[in-house]
Amino acid sequence: MAETYRWRKSSYSANHQECVEIGLGVADIGVRDTKNRSGGQLRLSRPAWIAFLRDIAMR
C-alpha cells in the first residue's frame, strides 16, 4: 500500500514554486519538487531523514 503524506512547504518559500515539499508519512518521509508534484518523489526512512538533516546542518 502506498504511503499517504501530509505535504508541507517551508514558509521561507513564500509563493514561489522553486522549492521542495516535505511529506510526513507514518513510516517514512517524502520529498518532491513543487514544479512537478506528479513527477515522483524521494522516500527516506526516518533515520535516513534525520541523518540527512544532521549532515546539512553541519555545512
mmCIF file of N, CA and C in Angstrom:
data_model
loop_
_atom_site.group_PDB
_atom_site.id
_atom_site.type_symbol
_atom_site.label_atom_id
_atom_site.label_comp_id
_atom_site.label_asym_id
_atom_site.label_seq_id
_atom_site.Cartn_x
_atom_site.Cartn_y
_atom_site.Cartn_z
ATOM 1 N N MET A 1 0.839 -1.187 0.000
ATOM 2 C CA MET A 1 0.000 0.000 0.000
ATOM 3 C C MET A 1 0.885 1.252 0.000
ATOM 4 N N ALA A 2 0.530 2.221 -0.800
ATOM 5 C CA ALA A 2 1.317 3.448 -0.921
ATOM 6 C C ALA A 2 1.163 4.307 0.332
ATOM 7 N N GLU A 3 2.245 4.930 0.705
ATOM 8 C CA GLU A 3 2.248 5.832 1.855
ATOM 9 C C GLU A 3 1.455 7.092 1.517
ATOM 10 N N THR A 4 0.671 7.576 2.461
ATOM 11 C CA THR A 4 -0.047 8.840 2.312
ATOM 12 C C THR A 4 0.713 9.894 3.109
ATOM 13 N N TYR A 5 1.041 10.988 2.452
ATOM 14 C CA TYR A 5 1.844 12.032 3.083
ATOM 15 C C TYR A 5 1.019 13.279 3.366
ATOM 16 N N ARG A 6 1.391 13.991 4.414
ATOM 17 C CA ARG A 6 0.909 15.350 4.663
ATOM 18 C C ARG A 6 2.019 16.266 4.168
ATOM 19 N N TRP A 7 1.828 16.862 3.001
ATOM 20 C CA TRP A 7 2.874 17.665 2.362
ATOM 21 C C TRP A 7 2.939 19.052 2.970
ATOM 22 N N ARG A 8 4.166 19.560 3.151
ATOM 23 C CA ARG A 8 4.400 20.899 3.683
ATOM 24 C C ARG A 8 5.532 21.565 2.917
ATOM 25 N N LYS A 9 5.384 22.859 2.756
ATOM 26 C CA LYS A 9 6.416 23.665 2.102
ATOM 27 C C LYS A 9 6.895 24.698 3.111
ATOM 28 N N SER A 10 8.160 25.002 3.105
ATOM 29 C CA SER A 10 8.722 25.976 4.029
ATOM 30 C C SER A 10 8.057 27.341 3.865
ATOM 31 N N SER A 11 7.820 28.008 4.967
ATOM 32 C CA SER A 11 7.267 29.367 4.907
ATOM 33 C C SER A 11 8.274 30.339 4.290
ATOM 34 N N TYR A 12 9.543 29.986 4.256
ATOM 35 C CA TYR A 12 10.562 30.815 3.613
ATOM 36 C C TYR A 12 10.397 30.832 2.099
ATOM 37 N N SER A 13 9.636 29.896 1.564
ATOM 38 C CA SER A 13 9.449 29.794 0.116
ATOM 39 C C SER A 13 8.451 30.804 -0.422
ATOM 40 N N ALA A 14 7.662 31.419 0.442
ATOM 41 C CA ALA A 14 6.603 32.353 0.042
ATOM 42 C C ALA A 14 5.699 31.685 -0.990
ATOM 43 N N ASN A 15 5.408 32.371 -2.084
ATOM 44 C CA ASN A 15 4.537 31.800 -3.118
ATOM 45 C C ASN A 15 5.318 31.275 -4.312
ATOM 46 N N HIS A 16 6.611 31.163 -4.172
ATOM 47 C CA HIS A 16 7.446 30.676 -5.270
ATOM 48 C C HIS A 16 7.253 29.179 -5.459
ATOM 49 N N GLN A 17 7.431 28.730 -6.683
ATOM 50 C CA GLN A 17 7.298 27.311 -6.999
ATOM 51 C C GLN A 17 8.658 26.674 -7.268
ATOM 52 N N GLU A 18 9.700 27.232 -6.713
ATOM 53 C CA GLU A 18 11.048 26.719 -6.936
ATOM 54 C C GLU A 18 11.609 26.171 -5.633
ATOM 55 N N CYS A 19 10.958 25.171 -5.118
ATOM 56 C CA CYS A 19 11.379 24.612 -3.844
ATOM 57 C C CYS A 19 10.945 23.149 -3.767
ATOM 58 N N VAL A 20 11.200 22.554 -2.652
ATOM 59 C CA VAL A 20 10.753 21.184 -2.431
ATOM 60 C C VAL A 20 9.728 21.175 -1.310
ATOM 61 N N GLU A 21 8.919 20.146 -1.302
ATOM 62 C CA GLU A 21 7.970 19.923 -0.222
ATOM 63 C C GLU A 21 8.388 18.663 0.518
ATOM 64 N N ILE A 22 8.109 18.657 1.793
ATOM 65 C CA ILE A 22 8.392 17.505 2.631
ATOM 66 C C ILE A 22 7.061 16.879 3.008
ATOM 67 N N GLY A 23 6.963 15.584 2.835
ATOM 68 C CA GLY A 23 5.743 14.859 3.181
ATOM 69 C C GLY A 23 5.978 13.977 4.383
ATOM 70 N N LEU A 24 5.215 14.218 5.436
ATOM 71 C CA LEU A 24 5.336 13.405 6.638
ATOM 72 C C LEU A 24 4.391 12.223 6.531
ATOM 73 N N GLY A 25 4.950 11.038 6.516
ATOM 74 C CA GLY A 25 4.159 9.821 6.455
ATOM 75 C C GLY A 25 4.279 9.052 7.755
ATOM 76 N N VAL A 26 3.550 7.963 7.856
ATOM 77 C CA VAL A 26 3.606 7.128 9.051
ATOM 78 C C VAL A 26 4.957 6.423 9.138
ATOM 79 N N ALA A 27 5.409 5.863 8.031
ATOM 80 C CA ALA A 27 6.621 5.043 8.041
ATOM 81 C C ALA A 27 7.855 5.753 7.507
ATOM 82 N N ASP A 28 7.682 6.792 6.708
ATOM 83 C CA ASP A 28 8.839 7.443 6.105
ATOM 84 C C ASP A 28 8.540 8.897 5.774
ATOM 85 N N ILE A 29 9.520 9.543 5.145
ATOM 86 C CA ILE A 29 9.431 10.949 4.763
ATOM 87 C C ILE A 29 9.527 11.029 3.246
ATOM 88 N N GLY A 30 8.648 11.816 2.633
ATOM 89 C CA GLY A 30 8.695 12.023 1.192
ATOM 90 C C GLY A 30 9.246 13.402 0.873
ATOM 91 N N VAL A 31 9.927 13.513 -0.252
ATOM 92 C CA VAL A 31 10.469 14.791 -0.723
ATOM 93 C C VAL A 31 10.117 14.902 -2.199
ATOM 94 N N ARG A 32 9.506 16.030 -2.598
ATOM 95 C CA ARG A 32 9.142 16.214 -4.010
ATOM 96 C C ARG A 32 9.356 17.661 -4.435
ATOM 97 N N ASP A 33 9.440 17.863 -5.733
ATOM 98 C CA ASP A 33 9.651 19.173 -6.348
ATOM 99 C C ASP A 33 8.296 19.847 -6.546
ATOM 100 N N THR A 34 8.160 21.092 -6.119
ATOM 101 C CA THR A 34 6.882 21.787 -6.273
ATOM 102 C C THR A 34 6.558 22.111 -7.725
ATOM 103 N N LYS A 35 7.573 22.157 -8.595
ATOM 104 C CA LYS A 35 7.318 22.436 -10.013
ATOM 105 C C LYS A 35 6.741 21.227 -10.735
ATOM 106 N N ASN A 36 6.910 20.042 -10.162
ATOM 107 C CA ASN A 36 6.447 18.819 -10.821
ATOM 108 C C ASN A 36 6.005 17.813 -9.757
ATOM 109 N N ARG A 37 4.926 18.129 -9.082
ATOM 110 C CA ARG A 37 4.459 17.303 -7.967
ATOM 111 C C ARG A 37 4.111 15.876 -8.374
ATOM 112 N N SER A 38 3.655 15.696 -9.592
ATOM 113 C CA SER A 38 3.289 14.346 -10.037
ATOM 114 C C SER A 38 4.477 13.608 -10.653
ATOM 115 N N GLY A 39 5.651 14.219 -10.654
ATOM 116 C CA GLY A 39 6.825 13.643 -11.295
ATOM 117 C C GLY A 39 7.596 12.651 -10.453
ATOM 118 N N GLY A 40 7.066 12.276 -9.331
ATOM 119 C CA GLY A 40 7.756 11.323 -8.474
ATOM 120 C C GLY A 40 8.268 11.985 -7.212
ATOM 121 N N GLN A 41 8.796 11.174 -6.341
ATOM 122 C CA GLN A 41 9.277 11.677 -5.064
ATOM 123 C C GLN A 41 10.361 10.766 -4.515
ATOM 124 N N LEU A 42 11.162 11.335 -3.652
ATOM 125 C CA LEU A 42 12.129 10.550 -2.903
ATOM 126 C C LEU A 42 11.446 10.076 -1.632
ATOM 127 N N ARG A 43 11.753 8.868 -1.226
ATOM 128 C CA ARG A 43 11.228 8.348 0.034
ATOM 129 C C ARG A 43 12.401 7.975 0.915
ATOM 130 N N LEU A 44 12.417 8.533 2.118
ATOM 131 C CA LEU A 44 13.505 8.284 3.059
ATOM 132 C C LEU A 44 12.939 7.720 4.355
ATOM 133 N N SER A 45 13.653 6.765 4.925
ATOM 134 C CA SER A 45 13.258 6.283 6.250
ATOM 135 C C SER A 45 13.475 7.425 7.240
ATOM 136 N N ARG A 46 12.830 7.359 8.372
ATOM 137 C CA ARG A 46 13.025 8.414 9.372
ATOM 138 C C ARG A 46 14.487 8.515 9.822
ATOM 139 N N PRO A 47 15.184 7.392 10.080
ATOM 140 C CA PRO A 47 16.611 7.515 10.431
ATOM 141 C C PRO A 47 17.443 8.147 9.310
ATOM 142 N N ALA A 48 17.147 7.826 8.057
ATOM 143 C CA ALA A 48 17.878 8.429 6.938
ATOM 144 C C ALA A 48 17.594 9.926 6.860
ATOM 145 N N TRP A 49 16.357 10.330 7.100
ATOM 146 C CA TRP A 49 15.993 11.749 7.083
ATOM 147 C C TRP A 49 16.736 12.509 8.178
ATOM 148 N N ILE A 50 16.783 11.942 9.370
ATOM 149 C CA ILE A 50 17.487 12.577 10.485
ATOM 150 C C ILE A 50 18.973 12.713 10.164
ATOM 151 N N ALA A 51 19.566 11.674 9.597
ATOM 152 C CA ALA A 51 20.979 11.732 9.210
ATOM 153 C C ALA A 51 21.202 12.813 8.153
ATOM 154 N N PHE A 52 20.291 12.934 7.197
ATOM 155 C CA PHE A 52 20.382 13.968 6.164
ATOM 156 C C PHE A 52 20.337 15.359 6.796
ATOM 157 N N LEU A 53 19.395 15.595 7.700
ATOM 158 C CA LEU A 53 19.286 16.899 8.356
ATOM 159 C C LEU A 53 20.529 17.224 9.168
ATOM 160 N N ARG A 54 21.055 16.244 9.871
ATOM 161 C CA ARG A 54 22.281 16.470 10.646
ATOM 162 C C ARG A 54 23.440 16.835 9.727
ATOM 163 N N ASP A 55 23.531 16.159 8.601
ATOM 164 C CA ASP A 55 24.621 16.420 7.665
ATOM 165 C C ASP A 55 24.547 17.835 7.091
ATOM 166 N N ILE A 56 23.366 18.258 6.661
ATOM 167 C CA ILE A 56 23.282 19.603 6.076
ATOM 168 C C ILE A 56 23.406 20.695 7.139
ATOM 169 N N ALA A 57 23.044 20.393 8.384
ATOM 170 C CA ALA A 57 23.186 21.384 9.451
ATOM 171 C C ALA A 57 24.652 21.665 9.756
ATOM 172 N N MET A 58 25.520 20.708 9.459
ATOM 173 C CA MET A 58 26.950 20.863 9.746
ATOM 174 C C MET A 58 27.676 21.624 8.638
ATOM 175 N N ARG A 59 27.021 21.912 7.549
ATOM 176 C CA ARG A 59 27.680 22.585 6.410
ATOM 177 C C ARG A 59 27.611 24.078 6.502
#
